[in-house]
Amino acid sequence: MEKRQIKNLSEARIVYMGTPEISAIVLRGMIEAGFPVVGLVCNEDKVAGRGNKIEMPPTKKVAMEHGIPVFQPHRIRLDYAFLEELKPDVIVTMAYGQIVPKGVLDIPGHGCINLHGSLLPKLRGAAPIQRSLINGDAETGVTLMEMVEAMDAGRMYDKAIVAISDDDNYSSLATKIGIAARDLILSDLLPYLQGKLPGVPQEESEVTIAPKILPAEEHLSVSQDAESFLRYVRGLSDTPGGYLMLGGKKFKIYAAHFVASDVLGIPGEIVDDKKKLHLQLKDGVVSLDSVQLEGKKRMDARSFVNGFQGLKGQILE
């Protein structure tokens, strides 16, 4: 598409691509600020919950509330002709969930830009927020960047730093980053469209990777030290939730904290079940604060031990 000169945002045609709640924060902010979003591209509705109900992506709910057309191609690399008809000046993306092909990147006159949930070039990849917690980072952020064929490798236009607090988990940190991303695009989109943000290349020698969380990583390890164990708990909570096995069932741990450097049993052993749930690891004891046994509701530790007697001495694997 021809690169049109844009004097103010009301003249622009913006297509937004994104799917989960973190992306909905950005989309909602853009719409409320009066940005002319002419279409949303998100992943398909999915079956969720015990009742196998069809659940719409959070971004779709926002778009429908504001009468914005929604497109949900099964595979964007095979189905993007509709984008040509929308005639976007720019495509803005955050957490879409599919690899965007070159054919899409070439459509907007002003290109495609992405809000990535890390301070690039650190943590390129699918799970930057989770990995920042698992790594024990003190801060992370969001980078407004050029979309290119290589993963998260384009020029950087701007960044916002987000501090990671000791009580952050994936859900809370994702909300913080979503808000930072919203504020970044609100301030930067017009300057970008006017060519006032030339961007800087990433330093390849500083690149680190944040690969997607594999199902095997959701199974927590009691052979880890307590600090590493707690980082994984935070990085996997509230979704998908890290777990250990208790009596042949998945036992999800959503929140936990360090208690003491005591050795009261073997790694994986429940060493205290008196109104609390203490788990022995190789270098200390952690308290499991919010848990869910497979087939049961999520509950705090006190409620769990009240309903499941005789836990002391049992081994979580």
mmCIF file of C-alpha atoms in Angstrom:
data_model
loop_
_atom_site.group_PDB
_atom_site.id
_atom_site.type_symbol
_atom_site.label_atom_id
_atom_site.label_comp_id
_atom_site.label_asym_id
_atom_site.label_seq_id
_atom_site.Cartn_x
_atom_site.Cartn_y
_atom_site.Cartn_z
ATOM 1 C CA MET A 1 0.000 0.000 0.000
ATOM 2 C CA GLU A 2 1.160 3.551 -0.725
ATOM 3 C CA LYS A 3 2.849 5.362 2.155
ATOM 4 C CA ARG A 4 0.537 8.307 2.775
ATOM 5 C CA GLN A 5 1.577 11.446 4.583
ATOM 6 C CA ILE A 6 -0.276 11.573 7.918
ATOM 7 C CA LYS A 7 -0.613 14.915 9.710
ATOM 8 C CA ASN A 8 -2.806 13.680 12.559
ATOM 9 C CA LEU A 9 -4.018 10.318 13.797
ATOM 10 C CA SER A 10 -7.601 10.847 12.657
ATOM 11 C CA GLU A 11 -6.353 10.413 9.079
ATOM 12 C CA ALA A 12 -4.698 7.038 9.737
ATOM 13 C CA ARG A 13 -6.141 3.583 9.146
ATOM 14 C CA ILE A 14 -4.914 1.291 11.922
ATOM 15 C CA VAL A 15 -5.263 -2.474 12.048
ATOM 16 C CA TYR A 16 -4.579 -4.048 15.432
ATOM 17 C CA MET A 17 -3.382 -7.628 15.887
ATOM 18 C CA GLY A 18 -3.523 -9.235 19.330
ATOM 19 C CA THR A 19 -5.348 -11.882 21.325
ATOM 20 C CA PRO A 20 -4.955 -12.179 25.152
ATOM 21 C CA GLU A 21 -5.837 -9.830 28.009
ATOM 22 C CA ILE A 22 -2.474 -8.046 27.966
ATOM 23 C CA SER A 23 -3.230 -7.111 24.355
ATOM 24 C CA ALA A 24 -6.787 -6.069 25.198
ATOM 25 C CA ILE A 25 -5.385 -3.456 27.593
ATOM 26 C CA VAL A 26 -3.557 -1.848 24.681
ATOM 27 C CA LEU A 27 -6.485 -2.068 22.256
ATOM 28 C CA ARG A 28 -8.905 -0.593 24.783
ATOM 29 C CA GLY A 29 -6.534 2.295 25.440
ATOM 30 C CA MET A 30 -6.140 3.042 21.747
ATOM 31 C CA ILE A 31 -9.896 3.030 21.143
ATOM 32 C CA GLU A 32 -10.633 5.215 24.176
ATOM 33 C CA ALA A 33 -7.970 7.671 22.999
ATOM 34 C CA GLY A 34 -9.797 7.980 19.683
ATOM 35 C CA PHE A 35 -7.315 6.053 17.533
ATOM 36 C CA PRO A 36 -9.033 5.037 14.256
ATOM 37 C CA VAL A 37 -8.798 1.249 14.507
ATOM 38 C CA VAL A 38 -10.455 -0.161 11.376
ATOM 39 C CA GLY A 39 -10.054 -3.841 12.201
ATOM 40 C CA LEU A 40 -8.875 -6.371 14.772
ATOM 41 C CA VAL A 41 -7.058 -9.582 13.883
ATOM 42 C CA CYS A 42 -6.961 -12.150 16.691
ATOM 43 C CA ASN A 43 -6.837 -15.894 17.178
ATOM 44 C CA GLU A 44 -9.948 -18.036 17.002
ATOM 45 C CA ASP A 45 -12.460 -18.528 19.808
ATOM 46 C CA LYS A 46 -11.619 -21.564 21.918
ATOM 47 C CA VAL A 47 -13.356 -24.095 24.112
ATOM 48 C CA ALA A 48 -12.607 -23.456 27.790
ATOM 49 C CA GLY A 49 -13.791 -24.425 31.248
ATOM 50 C CA ARG A 50 -15.611 -27.439 32.607
ATOM 51 C CA GLY A 51 -18.731 -26.679 30.603
ATOM 52 C CA ASN A 52 -16.773 -26.660 27.329
ATOM 53 C CA LYS A 53 -18.070 -23.174 26.632
ATOM 54 C CA ILE A 54 -16.848 -21.223 23.638
ATOM 55 C CA GLU A 55 -14.693 -18.345 24.866
ATOM 56 C CA MET A 56 -13.876 -15.260 22.820
ATOM 57 C CA PRO A 57 -10.396 -13.728 22.990
ATOM 58 C CA PRO A 58 -10.308 -10.663 25.293
ATOM 59 C CA THR A 59 -9.393 -8.397 22.372
ATOM 60 C CA LYS A 60 -12.436 -9.571 20.418
ATOM 61 C CA LYS A 61 -14.717 -8.610 23.294
ATOM 62 C CA VAL A 62 -13.235 -5.091 23.300
ATOM 63 C CA ALA A 63 -13.549 -4.736 19.526
ATOM 64 C CA MET A 64 -17.158 -5.917 19.503
ATOM 65 C CA GLU A 65 -18.061 -3.453 22.268
ATOM 66 C CA HIS A 66 -16.918 -0.660 19.967
ATOM 67 C CA GLY A 67 -18.230 -1.972 16.647
ATOM 68 C CA ILE A 68 -14.801 -2.740 15.209
ATOM 69 C CA PRO A 69 -14.697 -5.532 12.586
ATOM 70 C CA VAL A 70 -13.001 -8.721 13.834
ATOM 71 C CA PHE A 71 -11.042 -11.193 11.702
ATOM 72 C CA GLN A 72 -9.918 -14.579 13.064
ATOM 73 C CA PRO A 73 -7.960 -16.490 10.416
ATOM 74 C CA HIS A 74 -7.035 -20.024 11.385
ATOM 75 C CA ARG A 75 -3.584 -19.529 9.848
ATOM 76 C CA ILE A 76 -2.654 -15.949 9.036
ATOM 77 C CA ARG A 77 0.141 -17.116 6.716
ATOM 78 C CA LEU A 78 -2.516 -18.705 4.473
ATOM 79 C CA ASP A 79 -5.359 -16.238 4.903
ATOM 80 C CA TYR A 80 -4.679 -12.502 4.865
ATOM 81 C CA ALA A 81 -6.332 -11.180 1.715
ATOM 82 C CA PHE A 82 -8.848 -9.335 3.910
ATOM 83 C CA LEU A 83 -6.023 -7.051 5.076
ATOM 84 C CA GLU A 84 -5.585 -5.698 1.566
ATOM 85 C CA GLU A 85 -9.244 -4.627 1.595
ATOM 86 C CA LEU A 86 -8.830 -2.835 4.946
ATOM 87 C CA LYS A 87 -6.069 -0.666 3.403
ATOM 88 C CA PRO A 88 -4.163 -0.112 6.662
ATOM 89 C CA ASP A 89 -1.566 2.622 6.943
ATOM 90 C CA VAL A 90 -0.003 0.708 9.831
ATOM 91 C CA ILE A 91 -0.483 -2.577 11.671
ATOM 92 C CA VAL A 92 0.103 -2.514 15.430
ATOM 93 C CA THR A 93 0.664 -5.865 17.122
ATOM 94 C CA MET A 94 0.946 -7.147 20.662
ATOM 95 C CA ALA A 95 0.773 -10.823 21.604
ATOM 96 C CA TYR A 96 -1.079 -11.948 18.484
ATOM 97 C CA GLY A 97 -0.064 -15.585 18.876
ATOM 98 C CA GLN A 98 0.935 -16.492 15.320
ATOM 99 C CA ILE A 99 3.998 -15.775 13.190
ATOM 100 C CA VAL A 100 3.139 -12.915 10.847
ATOM 101 C CA PRO A 101 4.269 -13.655 7.265
ATOM 102 C CA LYS A 102 6.143 -11.274 4.964
ATOM 103 C CA GLY A 103 3.027 -10.896 2.842
ATOM 104 C CA VAL A 104 1.311 -9.188 5.766
ATOM 105 C CA LEU A 105 4.379 -7.116 6.689
ATOM 106 C CA ASP A 106 4.416 -5.671 3.168
ATOM 107 C CA ILE A 107 0.786 -4.479 3.162
ATOM 108 C CA PRO A 108 0.752 -1.264 5.269
ATOM 109 C CA GLY A 109 2.430 1.788 3.775
ATOM 110 C CA HIS A 110 3.995 2.619 7.135
ATOM 111 C CA GLY A 111 4.842 -0.974 7.951
ATOM 112 C CA CYS A 112 4.073 -3.167 10.957
ATOM 113 C CA ILE A 113 5.163 -2.379 14.501
ATOM 114 C CA ASN A 114 5.104 -4.602 17.536
ATOM 115 C CA LEU A 115 4.943 -4.058 21.285
ATOM 116 C CA HIS A 116 7.224 -6.730 22.751
ATOM 117 C CA GLY A 117 7.130 -7.519 26.466
ATOM 118 C CA SER A 118 10.821 -7.107 27.273
ATOM 119 C CA LEU A 119 13.674 -4.646 26.988
ATOM 120 C CA LEU A 120 15.098 -5.819 23.691
ATOM 121 C CA PRO A 121 17.468 -7.253 22.655
ATOM 122 C CA LYS A 122 17.005 -9.211 25.900
ATOM 123 C CA LEU A 123 14.348 -11.923 25.949
ATOM 124 C CA ARG A 124 13.320 -12.246 22.326
ATOM 125 C CA GLY A 125 10.709 -14.945 21.867
ATOM 126 C CA ALA A 126 7.341 -16.225 22.999
ATOM 127 C CA ALA A 127 7.566 -15.994 26.800
ATOM 128 C CA PRO A 128 9.507 -12.873 27.830
ATOM 129 C CA ILE A 129 7.335 -12.047 30.843
ATOM 130 C CA GLN A 130 7.466 -15.559 32.287
ATOM 131 C CA ARG A 131 11.204 -15.835 31.668
ATOM 132 C CA SER A 132 11.950 -12.502 33.335
ATOM 133 C CA LEU A 133 10.380 -13.861 36.536
ATOM 134 C CA ILE A 134 12.027 -17.270 36.227
ATOM 135 C CA ASN A 135 15.383 -15.554 35.686
ATOM 136 C CA GLY A 136 14.934 -13.433 38.794
ATOM 137 C CA ASP A 137 15.222 -10.115 36.946
ATOM 138 C CA ALA A 138 14.702 -6.900 38.904
ATOM 139 C CA GLU A 139 13.139 -5.118 35.952
ATOM 140 C CA THR A 140 11.748 -5.722 32.499
ATOM 141 C CA GLY A 141 9.611 -3.628 30.201
ATOM 142 C CA VAL A 142 8.185 -3.191 26.750
ATOM 143 C CA THR A 143 9.833 -2.284 23.442
ATOM 144 C CA LEU A 144 8.124 -0.672 20.473
ATOM 145 C CA MET A 145 9.839 -2.257 17.513
ATOM 146 C CA GLU A 146 9.783 -2.813 13.766
ATOM 147 C CA MET A 147 8.345 -6.138 12.667
ATOM 148 C CA VAL A 148 10.624 -8.086 10.328
ATOM 149 C CA GLU A 149 10.717 -11.707 9.203
ATOM 150 C CA ALA A 150 13.263 -12.698 11.860
ATOM 151 C CA MET A 151 11.830 -13.154 15.371
ATOM 152 C CA ASP A 152 11.782 -9.894 17.360
ATOM 153 C CA ALA A 153 14.842 -8.672 15.447
ATOM 154 C CA GLY A 154 13.677 -5.330 14.026
ATOM 155 C CA ARG A 155 14.733 -1.807 14.845
ATOM 156 C CA MET A 156 13.724 -0.406 18.241
ATOM 157 C CA TYR A 157 11.725 2.835 18.332
ATOM 158 C CA ASP A 158 11.145 3.290 22.075
ATOM 159 C CA LYS A 159 11.148 1.467 25.412
ATOM 160 C CA ALA A 160 9.418 1.648 28.779
ATOM 161 C CA ILE A 161 10.942 0.092 31.909
ATOM 162 C CA VAL A 162 8.739 -1.883 34.311
ATOM 163 C CA ALA A 163 10.019 -2.739 37.798
ATOM 164 C CA ILE A 164 9.405 -6.287 39.044
ATOM 165 C CA SER A 165 8.283 -6.406 42.671
ATOM 166 C CA ASP A 166 8.852 -9.363 44.982
ATOM 167 C CA ASP A 167 5.168 -10.262 44.953
ATOM 168 C CA ASP A 168 4.687 -10.093 41.182
ATOM 169 C CA ASN A 169 3.648 -13.213 39.322
ATOM 170 C CA TYR A 170 3.027 -13.660 35.603
ATOM 171 C CA SER A 171 -0.531 -12.321 35.800
ATOM 172 C CA SER A 172 0.322 -9.151 37.721
ATOM 173 C CA LEU A 173 3.452 -8.439 35.695
ATOM 174 C CA ALA A 174 1.585 -8.944 32.423
ATOM 175 C CA THR A 175 -0.945 -6.326 33.547
ATOM 176 C CA LYS A 176 1.860 -3.871 34.352
ATOM 177 C CA ILE A 177 3.464 -4.463 30.965
ATOM 178 C CA GLY A 178 0.124 -4.132 29.189
ATOM 179 C CA ILE A 179 -0.392 -0.718 30.781
ATOM 180 C CA ALA A 180 3.154 0.350 29.880
ATOM 181 C CA ALA A 181 2.616 -0.836 26.301
ATOM 182 C CA ARG A 182 -0.649 1.083 26.075
ATOM 183 C CA ASP A 183 1.015 4.296 27.242
ATOM 184 C CA LEU A 184 3.919 3.767 24.847
ATOM 185 C CA ILE A 185 1.772 3.376 21.744
ATOM 186 C CA LEU A 186 -0.446 6.314 22.724
ATOM 187 C CA SER A 187 2.566 8.609 22.859
ATOM 188 C CA ASP A 188 4.592 7.129 19.992
ATOM 189 C CA LEU A 189 2.247 6.160 17.181
ATOM 190 C CA LEU A 190 1.807 9.599 15.621
ATOM 191 C CA PRO A 191 5.539 10.450 15.789
ATOM 192 C CA TYR A 192 6.230 7.047 14.224
ATOM 193 C CA LEU A 193 3.790 7.654 11.377
ATOM 194 C CA GLN A 194 5.348 11.070 10.774
ATOM 195 C CA GLY A 195 8.846 9.586 10.501
ATOM 196 C CA LYS A 196 10.079 11.146 13.725
ATOM 197 C CA LEU A 197 11.125 7.798 15.248
ATOM 198 C CA PRO A 198 13.864 6.458 12.961
ATOM 199 C CA GLY A 199 14.659 3.556 15.287
ATOM 200 C CA VAL A 200 17.951 1.967 16.248
ATOM 201 C CA PRO A 201 19.174 -1.539 15.418
ATOM 202 C CA GLN A 202 19.492 -4.160 18.127
ATOM 203 C CA GLU A 203 22.946 -5.171 19.324
ATOM 204 C CA GLU A 204 23.132 -8.826 18.313
ATOM 205 C CA SER A 205 25.818 -9.619 20.892
ATOM 206 C CA GLU A 206 23.314 -8.770 23.678
ATOM 207 C CA VAL A 207 20.484 -10.975 22.429
ATOM 208 C CA THR A 208 18.941 -13.475 24.848
ATOM 209 C CA ILE A 209 16.024 -15.802 24.087
ATOM 210 C CA ALA A 210 12.752 -16.399 25.951
ATOM 211 C CA PRO A 211 11.396 -19.661 24.529
ATOM 212 C CA LYS A 212 7.774 -20.638 25.106
ATOM 213 C CA ILE A 213 6.926 -22.484 28.294
ATOM 214 C CA LEU A 214 6.835 -26.185 27.492
ATOM 215 C CA PRO A 215 4.369 -28.509 29.261
ATOM 216 C CA ALA A 216 7.304 -30.309 30.893
ATOM 217 C CA GLU A 217 8.354 -27.050 32.584
ATOM 218 C CA GLU A 218 4.986 -26.756 34.291
ATOM 219 C CA HIS A 219 6.016 -29.770 36.393
ATOM 220 C CA LEU A 220 7.993 -28.136 39.194
ATOM 221 C CA SER A 221 11.132 -29.766 40.554
ATOM 222 C CA VAL A 222 11.729 -30.353 44.270
ATOM 223 C CA SER A 223 15.422 -30.868 43.501
ATOM 224 C CA GLN A 224 15.756 -27.128 42.823
ATOM 225 C CA ASP A 225 16.939 -24.692 45.446
ATOM 226 C CA ALA A 226 14.163 -22.709 47.101
ATOM 227 C CA GLU A 227 14.867 -19.476 45.212
ATOM 228 C CA SER A 228 14.649 -21.159 41.806
ATOM 229 C CA PHE A 229 11.529 -23.088 42.846
ATOM 230 C CA LEU A 230 9.752 -19.901 43.920
ATOM 231 C CA ARG A 231 10.738 -18.120 40.695
ATOM 232 C CA TYR A 232 9.080 -20.857 38.668
ATOM 233 C CA VAL A 233 5.948 -20.697 40.823
ATOM 234 C CA ARG A 234 5.681 -16.944 40.156
ATOM 235 C CA GLY A 235 6.516 -17.260 36.466
ATOM 236 C CA LEU A 236 3.766 -19.848 35.916
ATOM 237 C CA SER A 237 1.023 -18.226 38.002
ATOM 238 C CA ASP A 238 -1.842 -17.662 37.569
ATOM 239 C CA THR A 239 -1.681 -19.473 34.257
ATOM 240 C CA PRO A 240 -0.928 -22.223 33.463
ATOM 241 C CA GLY A 241 0.103 -22.903 37.071
ATOM 242 C CA GLY A 242 3.134 -24.971 38.066
ATOM 243 C CA TYR A 243 2.417 -28.294 39.705
ATOM 244 C CA LEU A 244 3.791 -31.235 41.653
ATOM 245 C CA MET A 245 2.167 -34.655 41.927
ATOM 246 C CA LEU A 246 0.259 -35.610 45.090
ATOM 247 C CA GLY A 247 -1.267 -39.062 45.256
ATOM 248 C CA GLY A 248 -1.158 -39.442 41.491
ATOM 249 C CA LYS A 249 -2.921 -36.117 40.869
ATOM 250 C CA LYS A 250 -1.644 -32.757 39.714
ATOM 251 C CA PHE A 251 -1.231 -30.403 42.660
ATOM 252 C CA LYS A 252 -0.928 -26.854 41.370
ATOM 253 C CA ILE A 253 0.948 -24.251 43.375
ATOM 254 C CA TYR A 254 -0.046 -20.671 42.585
ATOM 255 C CA ALA A 255 1.739 -18.837 45.395
ATOM 256 C CA ALA A 256 4.454 -19.718 47.897
ATOM 257 C CA HIS A 257 7.101 -18.037 50.027
ATOM 258 C CA PHE A 258 10.382 -18.904 51.727
ATOM 259 C CA VAL A 259 10.201 -19.905 55.398
ATOM 260 C CA ALA A 260 13.642 -20.944 56.633
ATOM 261 C CA SER A 261 16.890 -22.667 55.681
ATOM 262 C CA ASP A 262 15.942 -25.705 57.746
ATOM 263 C CA VAL A 263 16.296 -29.328 56.691
ATOM 264 C CA LEU A 264 13.432 -31.181 58.353
ATOM 265 C CA GLY A 265 12.905 -33.924 55.794
ATOM 266 C CA ILE A 266 13.747 -35.020 52.287
ATOM 267 C CA PRO A 267 13.115 -32.820 49.223
ATOM 268 C CA GLY A 268 9.427 -32.933 48.338
ATOM 269 C CA GLU A 269 8.251 -33.897 51.829
ATOM 270 C CA ILE A 270 5.435 -32.012 53.525
ATOM 271 C CA VAL A 271 7.004 -31.180 56.896
ATOM 272 C CA ASP A 272 4.180 -29.178 58.484
ATOM 273 C CA ASP A 273 0.413 -29.319 57.959
ATOM 274 C CA LYS A 274 -0.836 -27.460 61.045
ATOM 275 C CA LYS A 275 -2.932 -24.635 59.543
ATOM 276 C CA LYS A 276 -0.167 -24.242 56.952
ATOM 277 C CA LEU A 277 1.504 -26.286 54.267
ATOM 278 C CA HIS A 278 5.298 -26.397 54.414
ATOM 279 C CA LEU A 279 7.328 -28.152 51.733
ATOM 280 C CA GLN A 280 10.934 -29.258 52.152
ATOM 281 C CA LEU A 281 13.348 -28.396 49.361
ATOM 282 C CA LYS A 282 17.043 -29.227 49.219
ATOM 283 C CA ASP A 283 18.179 -26.008 50.890
ATOM 284 C CA GLY A 284 15.185 -24.949 52.947
ATOM 285 C CA VAL A 285 11.463 -24.926 53.577
ATOM 286 C CA VAL A 286 8.834 -23.033 51.595
ATOM 287 C CA SER A 287 5.234 -22.365 52.538
ATOM 288 C CA LEU A 288 2.634 -23.193 49.881
ATOM 289 C CA ASP A 289 0.081 -20.396 50.114
ATOM 290 C CA SER A 290 -2.386 -20.973 47.259
ATOM 291 C CA VAL A 291 -2.944 -24.451 45.835
ATOM 292 C CA GLN A 292 -5.311 -26.585 43.790
ATOM 293 C CA LEU A 293 -5.566 -30.355 43.724
ATOM 294 C CA GLU A 294 -6.705 -31.782 40.403
ATOM 295 C CA GLY A 295 -10.510 -31.931 40.328
ATOM 296 C CA LYS A 296 -10.881 -29.435 43.194
ATOM 297 C CA LYS A 297 -11.128 -25.661 43.484
ATOM 298 C CA ARG A 298 -8.175 -23.397 44.103
ATOM 299 C CA MET A 299 -7.863 -22.540 47.789
ATOM 300 C CA ASP A 300 -5.529 -21.088 50.396
ATOM 301 C CA ALA A 301 -3.282 -23.460 52.346
ATOM 302 C CA ARG A 302 -5.306 -23.325 55.555
ATOM 303 C CA SER A 303 -8.516 -24.304 53.768
ATOM 304 C CA PHE A 304 -6.688 -27.101 51.969
ATOM 305 C CA VAL A 305 -5.175 -28.685 55.088
ATOM 306 C CA ASN A 306 -8.529 -28.462 56.864
ATOM 307 C CA GLY A 307 -10.042 -30.629 54.143
ATOM 308 C CA PHE A 308 -7.118 -33.013 53.595
ATOM 309 C CA GLN A 309 -5.922 -34.479 56.866
ATOM 310 C CA GLY A 310 -2.684 -36.400 57.408
ATOM 311 C CA LEU A 311 -0.579 -34.583 54.845
ATOM 312 C CA LYS A 312 2.556 -34.378 56.977
ATOM 313 C CA GLY A 313 5.153 -36.862 55.767
ATOM 314 C CA GLN A 314 3.640 -37.226 52.300
ATOM 315 C CA ILE A 315 5.971 -36.702 49.358
ATOM 316 C CA LEU A 316 5.247 -34.373 46.477
ATOM 317 C CA GLU A 317 6.992 -35.337 43.284
#
